[in-house]
Short mmCIF file of C-alpha atoms in Angstrom, two decimals:
data_model
loop_
_atom_site.label_atom_id
_atom_site.label_comp_id
_atom_site.label_asym_id
_atom_site.label_seq_id
_atom_site.Cartn_x
_atom_site.Cartn_y
_atom_site.Cartn_z
CA UNK A 1 1.27 -59.00 -49.77
CA UNK A 2 1.96 -56.41 -47.21
CA UNK A 3 -0.07 -53.24 -46.52
CA UNK A 4 2.80 -51.20 -47.81
CA UNK A 5 2.84 -52.85 -50.95
CA UNK A 6 -0.56 -52.55 -52.14
CA UNK A 7 -1.46 -49.95 -54.96
CA UNK A 8 -3.47 -47.82 -52.87
CA UNK A 9 -0.76 -47.24 -50.21
CA UNK A 10 0.97 -44.72 -52.10
CA UNK A 11 -2.37 -42.99 -53.14
CA UNK A 12 -3.30 -43.10 -49.52
CA UNK A 13 -0.12 -41.12 -48.45
CA UNK A 14 -0.54 -38.71 -51.08
CA UNK A 15 -4.39 -38.00 -50.35
CA UNK A 16 -3.38 -37.33 -46.70
CA UNK A 17 -0.62 -34.89 -47.58
CA UNK A 18 -2.96 -33.06 -50.07
CA UNK A 19 -5.37 -32.78 -47.49
CA UNK A 20 -2.97 -31.09 -44.81
CA UNK A 21 -2.07 -28.88 -47.51
CA UNK A 22 -5.51 -27.55 -48.02
CA UNK A 23 -6.34 -29.25 -51.15
CA UNK A 24 -9.83 -30.36 -51.77
CA UNK A 25 -11.27 -33.71 -51.97
CA UNK A 26 -12.72 -33.96 -55.49
CA UNK A 27 -14.28 -37.70 -55.87
CA UNK A 28 -16.51 -39.84 -53.38
CA UNK A 29 -14.49 -42.88 -54.10
CA UNK A 30 -11.32 -41.14 -53.04
CA UNK A 31 -13.29 -39.55 -49.81
CA UNK A 32 -14.13 -43.29 -49.21
CA UNK A 33 -10.51 -44.63 -49.72
CA UNK A 34 -9.17 -41.91 -47.72
CA UNK A 35 -11.49 -42.64 -44.78
CA UNK A 36 -10.77 -46.35 -44.70
CA UNK A 37 -7.13 -45.80 -45.00
CA UNK A 38 -7.20 -43.48 -41.98
CA UNK A 39 -8.95 -45.93 -39.95
CA UNK A 40 -6.46 -48.61 -40.79
CA UNK A 41 -3.46 -46.43 -40.19
CA UNK A 42 -4.75 -45.42 -36.66
CA UNK A 43 -5.36 -48.67 -35.77
CA UNK A 44 -1.91 -50.20 -36.79
CA UNK A 45 -0.15 -46.94 -35.24
CA UNK A 46 -1.99 -47.68 -31.73
CA UNK A 47 -0.79 -51.26 -31.73
CA UNK A 48 2.52 -50.71 -32.58
CA UNK A 49 3.48 -47.36 -30.67
CA UNK A 50 0.89 -46.91 -28.14
CA UNK A 51 -1.01 -43.49 -27.93
CA UNK A 52 1.87 -41.06 -27.44
CA UNK A 53 2.95 -41.95 -30.97
CA UNK A 54 -0.38 -40.85 -32.60
CA UNK A 55 -0.27 -37.98 -35.21
CA UNK A 56 -3.32 -35.72 -35.30
CA UNK A 57 -4.01 -36.10 -38.92
CA UNK A 58 -4.23 -39.90 -38.54
CA UNK A 59 -6.31 -39.83 -35.22
CA UNK A 60 -9.66 -41.53 -35.24
CA UNK A 61 -13.08 -39.47 -34.12
CA UNK A 62 -13.41 -41.74 -31.29
CA UNK A 63 -9.88 -41.29 -29.67
CA UNK A 64 -10.23 -39.66 -26.23
CA UNK A 65 -6.83 -37.85 -26.87
CA UNK A 66 -7.80 -34.13 -27.98
CA UNK A 67 -5.59 -31.43 -29.30
CA UNK A 68 -6.04 -29.34 -26.30
CA UNK A 69 -4.62 -32.29 -24.15
CA UNK A 70 -1.39 -31.85 -25.64
CA UNK A 71 -1.07 -28.41 -24.32
CA UNK A 72 -0.93 -28.63 -20.77
CA UNK A 73 -1.05 -25.36 -18.36
CA UNK A 74 2.34 -25.36 -16.47
CA UNK A 75 1.32 -26.49 -13.46
CA UNK A 76 -0.27 -29.83 -15.03
CA UNK A 77 3.08 -30.11 -16.91
CA UNK A 78 4.95 -29.99 -13.49
CA UNK A 79 2.92 -32.66 -12.02
CA UNK A 80 3.17 -34.85 -14.85
CA UNK A 81 6.82 -34.76 -15.07
CA UNK A 82 7.30 -34.95 -11.31
CA UNK A 83 8.59 -38.42 -9.68
CA UNK A 84 5.24 -40.38 -9.17
CA UNK A 85 3.18 -38.04 -11.55
CA UNK A 86 0.55 -40.09 -13.34
CA UNK A 87 0.79 -38.51 -16.94
CA UNK A 88 -2.06 -40.57 -18.24
CA UNK A 89 -4.48 -38.58 -16.38
CA UNK A 90 -3.28 -35.70 -18.53
CA UNK A 91 -4.63 -37.33 -21.74
CA UNK A 92 -8.11 -36.45 -20.59
CA UNK A 93 -9.89 -33.30 -21.84
CA UNK A 94 -7.67 -30.92 -19.60
CA UNK A 95 -10.68 -29.79 -17.53
CA UNK A 96 -9.14 -30.40 -14.16
CA UNK A 97 -6.10 -28.15 -14.99
CA UNK A 98 -6.78 -25.74 -11.81
CA UNK A 99 -7.67 -28.99 -9.50
CA UNK A 100 -5.60 -31.30 -7.58
CA UNK A 101 -2.40 -30.96 -9.58
CA UNK A 102 -2.45 -27.27 -9.53
CA UNK A 103 -2.92 -27.21 -5.79
CA UNK A 104 -0.29 -29.67 -5.42
CA UNK A 105 2.32 -27.49 -7.34
CA UNK A 106 1.28 -24.43 -5.52
CA UNK A 107 1.78 -26.28 -2.53
CA UNK A 108 5.27 -27.02 -3.59
CA UNK A 109 6.05 -23.53 -4.36
CA UNK A 110 4.68 -22.21 -1.20
CA UNK A 111 7.00 -24.73 0.64
CA UNK A 112 10.00 -23.65 -1.42
CA UNK A 113 9.62 -19.94 -0.89
CA UNK A 114 9.06 -20.75 3.07
CA UNK A 115 12.15 -22.53 3.14
CA UNK A 116 14.11 -19.92 1.37
CA UNK A 117 12.59 -17.11 3.59
CA UNK A 118 13.99 -19.30 6.84
CA UNK A 119 17.46 -19.80 5.26
CA UNK A 120 17.73 -15.91 4.60
CA UNK A 121 15.93 -14.78 7.81
CA UNK A 122 19.11 -13.92 9.95
CA UNK A 123 20.54 -11.87 6.91
CA UNK A 124 17.55 -9.21 7.80
CA UNK A 125 18.69 -6.02 9.31
CA UNK A 126 15.63 -5.46 11.54
CA UNK A 127 16.26 -8.48 13.99
CA UNK A 128 12.86 -10.25 12.76
CA UNK A 129 12.34 -13.60 13.54
CA UNK A 130 11.94 -16.32 10.60
CA UNK A 131 7.90 -15.71 10.45
CA UNK A 132 8.16 -11.89 11.09
CA UNK A 133 10.87 -11.51 8.10
CA UNK A 134 8.37 -13.78 5.87
CA UNK A 135 5.32 -11.40 6.76
CA UNK A 136 7.23 -7.97 6.22
CA UNK A 137 7.86 -7.88 2.56
CA UNK A 138 5.24 -5.04 2.18
CA UNK A 139 6.47 -3.24 5.22
CA UNK A 140 7.42 0.21 4.04
CA UNK A 141 9.88 1.01 7.10
CA UNK A 142 12.11 -1.92 6.50
CA UNK A 143 15.88 -1.22 7.09
CA UNK A 144 18.00 -1.28 3.49
CA UNK A 145 19.39 -4.59 4.56
CA UNK A 146 15.96 -6.21 5.18
CA UNK A 147 14.88 -4.82 1.81
CA UNK A 148 17.83 -6.17 0.32
CA UNK A 149 17.29 -9.77 2.06
CA UNK A 150 13.90 -9.80 0.44
CA UNK A 151 15.32 -9.17 -3.02
CA UNK A 152 17.77 -12.01 -2.29
CA UNK A 153 14.73 -14.35 -1.50
CA UNK A 154 13.03 -13.20 -4.58
CA UNK A 155 15.81 -14.00 -6.75
CA UNK A 156 16.63 -17.29 -5.10
CA UNK A 157 12.90 -18.40 -5.56
CA UNK A 158 13.11 -17.47 -9.39
CA UNK A 159 16.37 -19.72 -9.67
CA UNK A 160 15.57 -22.72 -7.72
CA UNK A 161 12.56 -24.19 -9.26
CA UNK A 162 12.97 -27.73 -8.18
CA UNK A 163 14.31 -29.65 -5.13
CA UNK A 164 17.41 -30.36 -6.55
CA UNK A 165 18.43 -26.59 -6.38
CA UNK A 166 16.94 -26.12 -3.07
CA UNK A 167 18.78 -29.00 -1.58
CA UNK A 168 22.14 -27.81 -2.89
CA UNK A 169 21.25 -24.21 -0.93
CA UNK A 170 20.67 -26.27 2.17
CA UNK A 171 23.83 -27.71 2.12
CA UNK A 172 25.39 -24.12 2.24
CA UNK A 173 22.89 -22.71 4.50
CA UNK A 174 22.01 -25.18 7.14
CA UNK A 175 19.17 -24.43 9.26
CA UNK A 176 19.55 -24.42 12.48
CA UNK A 177 23.34 -24.88 11.53
CA UNK A 178 26.03 -22.88 13.69
CA UNK A 179 26.33 -20.19 11.49
CA UNK A 180 22.67 -19.69 10.71
CA UNK A 181 22.05 -19.76 14.67
CA UNK A 182 24.71 -17.39 15.54
CA UNK A 183 23.69 -14.90 12.82
CA UNK A 184 19.98 -15.23 14.12
CA UNK A 185 21.17 -14.50 17.78
CA UNK A 186 23.19 -11.62 16.62
CA UNK A 187 19.86 -10.08 14.95
CA UNK A 188 17.94 -10.91 18.28
CA UNK A 189 20.48 -8.80 20.25
CA UNK A 190 20.71 -6.29 17.60
CA UNK A 191 17.00 -5.78 17.88
CA UNK A 192 17.37 -5.44 21.74
CA UNK A 193 19.77 -2.68 21.44
CA UNK A 194 17.77 -0.95 19.08
CA UNK A 195 14.91 -0.83 21.32
CA UNK A 196 16.84 0.42 24.36
CA UNK A 197 18.58 3.20 22.34
CA UNK A 198 15.11 4.29 21.08
CA UNK A 199 13.91 4.78 24.69
CA UNK A 200 17.13 6.74 25.72
CA UNK A 201 16.78 8.95 22.95
CA UNK A 202 12.88 9.58 23.66
CA UNK A 203 14.01 10.34 27.42
CA UNK A 204 16.58 13.06 25.73
CA UNK A 205 13.84 14.35 23.50
CA UNK A 206 15.60 13.12 20.38
CA UNK A 207 12.63 10.89 19.05
CA UNK A 208 12.64 7.05 19.65
CA UNK A 209 9.96 5.30 21.16
CA UNK A 210 8.29 6.00 24.81
CA UNK A 211 8.24 3.79 27.96
CA UNK A 212 4.60 2.11 27.04
CA UNK A 213 6.22 1.48 23.28
CA UNK A 214 9.20 -0.02 24.90
CA UNK A 215 7.60 -2.45 26.94
CA UNK A 216 5.60 -3.41 23.96
CA UNK A 217 8.47 -3.77 21.69
CA UNK A 218 10.33 -6.12 24.37
CA UNK A 219 7.28 -8.13 24.80
CA UNK A 220 7.17 -9.02 21.09
CA UNK A 221 11.05 -9.56 21.14
CA UNK A 222 10.01 -12.27 23.98
CA UNK A 223 7.49 -14.10 22.07
CA UNK A 224 9.78 -14.24 18.94
CA UNK A 225 12.39 -15.63 20.90
CA UNK A 226 9.85 -18.32 22.41
CA UNK A 227 9.02 -19.15 18.83
CA UNK A 228 12.58 -19.76 17.94
CA UNK A 229 12.66 -22.07 21.12
CA UNK A 230 9.56 -24.13 19.80
CA UNK A 231 10.91 -24.37 16.08
CA UNK A 232 14.67 -25.16 16.76
CA UNK A 233 15.60 -25.75 20.16
CA UNK A 234 14.50 -29.50 19.81
CA UNK A 235 15.33 -29.30 16.00
CA UNK A 236 18.87 -29.56 15.74
CA UNK A 237 20.13 -26.31 17.54
CA UNK A 238 23.15 -26.81 19.65
CA UNK A 239 23.14 -26.14 23.41
CA UNK A 240 25.52 -23.21 22.72
CA UNK A 241 23.22 -21.34 20.32
CA UNK A 242 20.29 -22.35 22.81
CA UNK A 243 21.91 -20.76 25.63
CA UNK A 244 22.75 -17.30 23.78
CA UNK A 245 18.84 -16.82 23.27
CA UNK A 246 17.85 -17.86 26.71
CA UNK A 247 20.65 -15.42 28.07
CA UNK A 248 18.88 -12.74 25.86
CA UNK A 249 15.70 -13.42 27.61
CA UNK A 250 17.32 -13.03 31.30
CA UNK A 251 19.20 -9.69 30.11
CA UNK A 252 15.91 -8.08 28.80
CA UNK A 253 14.00 -8.99 32.00
CA UNK A 254 17.10 -7.59 33.93
CA UNK A 255 17.11 -4.34 31.96
CA UNK A 256 13.23 -3.86 32.70
CA UNK A 257 13.48 -4.63 36.56
CA UNK A 258 16.51 -2.44 36.90
CA UNK A 259 14.88 0.83 35.22
CA UNK A 260 12.40 2.03 37.83
CA UNK A 261 13.75 5.60 37.67
CA UNK A 262 11.87 8.41 36.37
CA UNK A 263 13.04 8.77 33.01
CA UNK A 264 11.58 12.24 32.27
CA UNK A 265 12.58 13.73 35.41
CA UNK A 266 12.61 17.56 35.22
CA UNK A 267 9.78 17.49 32.51
CA UNK A 268 5.96 18.05 32.34
CA UNK A 269 5.17 14.78 31.03
CA UNK A 270 2.28 12.90 33.23
CA UNK A 271 3.02 9.61 34.87
CA UNK A 272 -0.32 8.24 33.37
CA UNK A 273 -1.78 9.82 30.08
CA UNK A 274 -4.30 7.74 27.96
CA UNK A 275 -2.79 4.49 28.49
CA UNK A 276 -4.74 3.05 31.36
CA UNK A 277 -2.54 2.27 34.35
CA UNK A 278 0.42 2.10 32.43
CA UNK A 279 3.00 4.42 34.12
CA UNK A 280 4.53 6.52 30.99
CA UNK A 281 7.74 7.58 33.07
CA UNK A 282 9.06 4.44 34.62
CA UNK A 283 9.81 1.39 32.64
CA UNK A 284 9.27 -1.33 35.39
CA UNK A 285 6.05 0.54 36.57
CA UNK A 286 4.85 0.28 33.24
CA UNK A 287 5.69 -3.26 32.76
CA UNK A 288 3.92 -4.13 36.19
CA UNK A 289 0.45 -2.86 34.58
CA UNK A 290 -1.99 -5.40 33.41
CA UNK A 291 -2.19 -3.73 29.83
CA UNK A 292 1.35 -4.65 29.63
CA UNK A 293 0.98 -8.24 29.91
CA UNK A 294 3.63 -9.04 32.31
CA UNK A 295 2.31 -12.67 32.75
CA UNK A 296 3.41 -13.03 28.89
CA UNK A 297 7.11 -12.31 30.03
CA UNK A 298 6.72 -14.65 32.67
CA UNK A 299 5.43 -17.47 30.46
CA UNK A 300 8.06 -17.25 28.20
CA UNK A 301 10.69 -17.71 31.03
CA UNK A 302 8.94 -20.62 32.57
CA UNK A 303 8.66 -22.15 28.89
CA UNK A 304 12.69 -22.05 28.76
CA UNK A 305 13.01 -23.34 32.67
CA UNK A 306 15.15 -26.04 31.47
CA UNK A 307 17.39 -24.04 29.64
CA UNK A 308 17.99 -21.47 32.29
CA UNK A 309 20.18 -23.06 35.12
CA UNK A 310 23.22 -20.99 34.16
CA UNK A 311 21.23 -17.69 34.88
CA UNK A 312 19.83 -19.05 38.16
CA UNK A 313 21.56 -16.15 40.37
CA UNK A 314 20.63 -13.37 38.00
CA UNK A 315 16.86 -14.93 38.28
CA UNK A 316 17.29 -14.73 42.32
CA UNK A 317 18.41 -11.42 42.12
CA UNK A 318 15.26 -10.28 40.34
CA UNK A 319 12.80 -11.50 43.21
CA UNK A 320 15.45 -9.55 45.53
CA UNK A 321 14.96 -6.15 43.60
CA UNK A 322 11.11 -6.88 43.58
CA UNK A 323 11.11 -7.23 47.30
CA UNK A 324 12.78 -4.02 47.69
CA UNK A 325 10.69 -2.13 45.43
CA UNK A 326 7.34 -3.27 47.30
CA UNK A 327 9.16 -2.30 50.83
CA UNK A 328 9.46 1.25 49.70
CA UNK A 329 6.27 1.43 48.19
CA UNK A 330 2.66 3.00 49.59
CA UNK A 331 1.47 0.35 51.78
CA UNK A 332 -1.72 -1.33 50.60
CA UNK A 333 -1.47 0.28 47.20
CA UNK A 334 -2.08 -1.34 43.87
CA UNK A 335 1.44 -1.47 42.75
CA UNK A 336 2.77 -3.00 46.00
CA UNK A 337 0.20 -5.89 45.48
CA UNK A 338 1.44 -6.27 41.97
CA UNK A 339 4.98 -6.58 43.19
CA UNK A 340 4.08 -9.06 45.75
CA UNK A 341 2.61 -11.43 42.99
CA UNK A 342 5.72 -10.64 40.78
CA UNK A 343 8.32 -11.62 43.35
CA UNK A 344 6.05 -14.63 43.99
CA UNK A 345 6.40 -15.62 40.40
CA UNK A 346 10.07 -15.11 40.41
CA UNK A 347 10.34 -17.51 43.46
CA UNK A 348 8.29 -20.22 41.60
CA UNK A 349 10.48 -19.77 38.35
CA UNK A 350 13.75 -20.16 40.29
CA UNK A 351 12.22 -23.33 41.74
CA UNK A 352 11.29 -24.77 38.44
CA UNK A 353 14.62 -24.07 37.07
CA UNK A 354 16.51 -25.65 39.88
CA UNK A 355 14.15 -28.79 39.58
CA UNK A 356 15.27 -29.11 36.05
CA UNK A 357 18.87 -28.61 36.40
#
């Protein structure tokens, strides 16, 4: 006779339903029958369907699956459903919800956000590099276009919750594809133009930034372009777009070297005022000061020497201009010594570019 045809089978089902409905157990005999039947049903259910088919009402006290383990935190559910995720670990007491699984999910979220920031970087209006754009979210001085780009990043991050969606976006915005690279280079050139416009306005008494701040801003732009070289030149960016960035480096240096006139002629602005040895009237003289870190500019140029063959003549002209300034300077002065060192540095740069051509 099968288990389902025994006289007690229907009684057992009635008893379980009555218990779930809140009805009290009135006799010891019925209570004993119910306990025996629940153990029998739980054993049969485990052998036929596995742990996932067990219902709470039929689970024996010795089962290691607890009701709390069926309500996973979102991060645990992500890990359990991810390819390669081990959902059997989630049948424990759930005490490690903030452990390795949570950290892995958070790491994936951070990677996805960083990728979206990288894709959207060229569309910021302030000419920020990828790391600079990602770090600028809370800056109050961002241009409206950059603020909009940040909002787009937030919207995409909310929509693209898995790798499939992110990979679809990658097919539209390829990093460092031609369109992405063109837009990023345009941003860097726009940033250079903004800096030079700011100095021109300042010299005319119309705001902007002064000589010292201009040198600092141009050094920051140099460092950002060097970061682009490190990240993308050897990682898929084509030679045409590589050249656009290295050409900008040379153009910035040309702007600095050529601008050694007194920008504030006819004003009472002092040559030095609170900035150590940094000349506050002449851009190139300010660049020469140790505080302006001219070696940082030269380091970036040396790092790019294999990409500067097309600019060899302009690099030679820098050395010629610097030597001309030295001839007209005060014999034995501090600035003349700096000019001599800079001329030597340009000579070495030209030689290194020629050796890599």
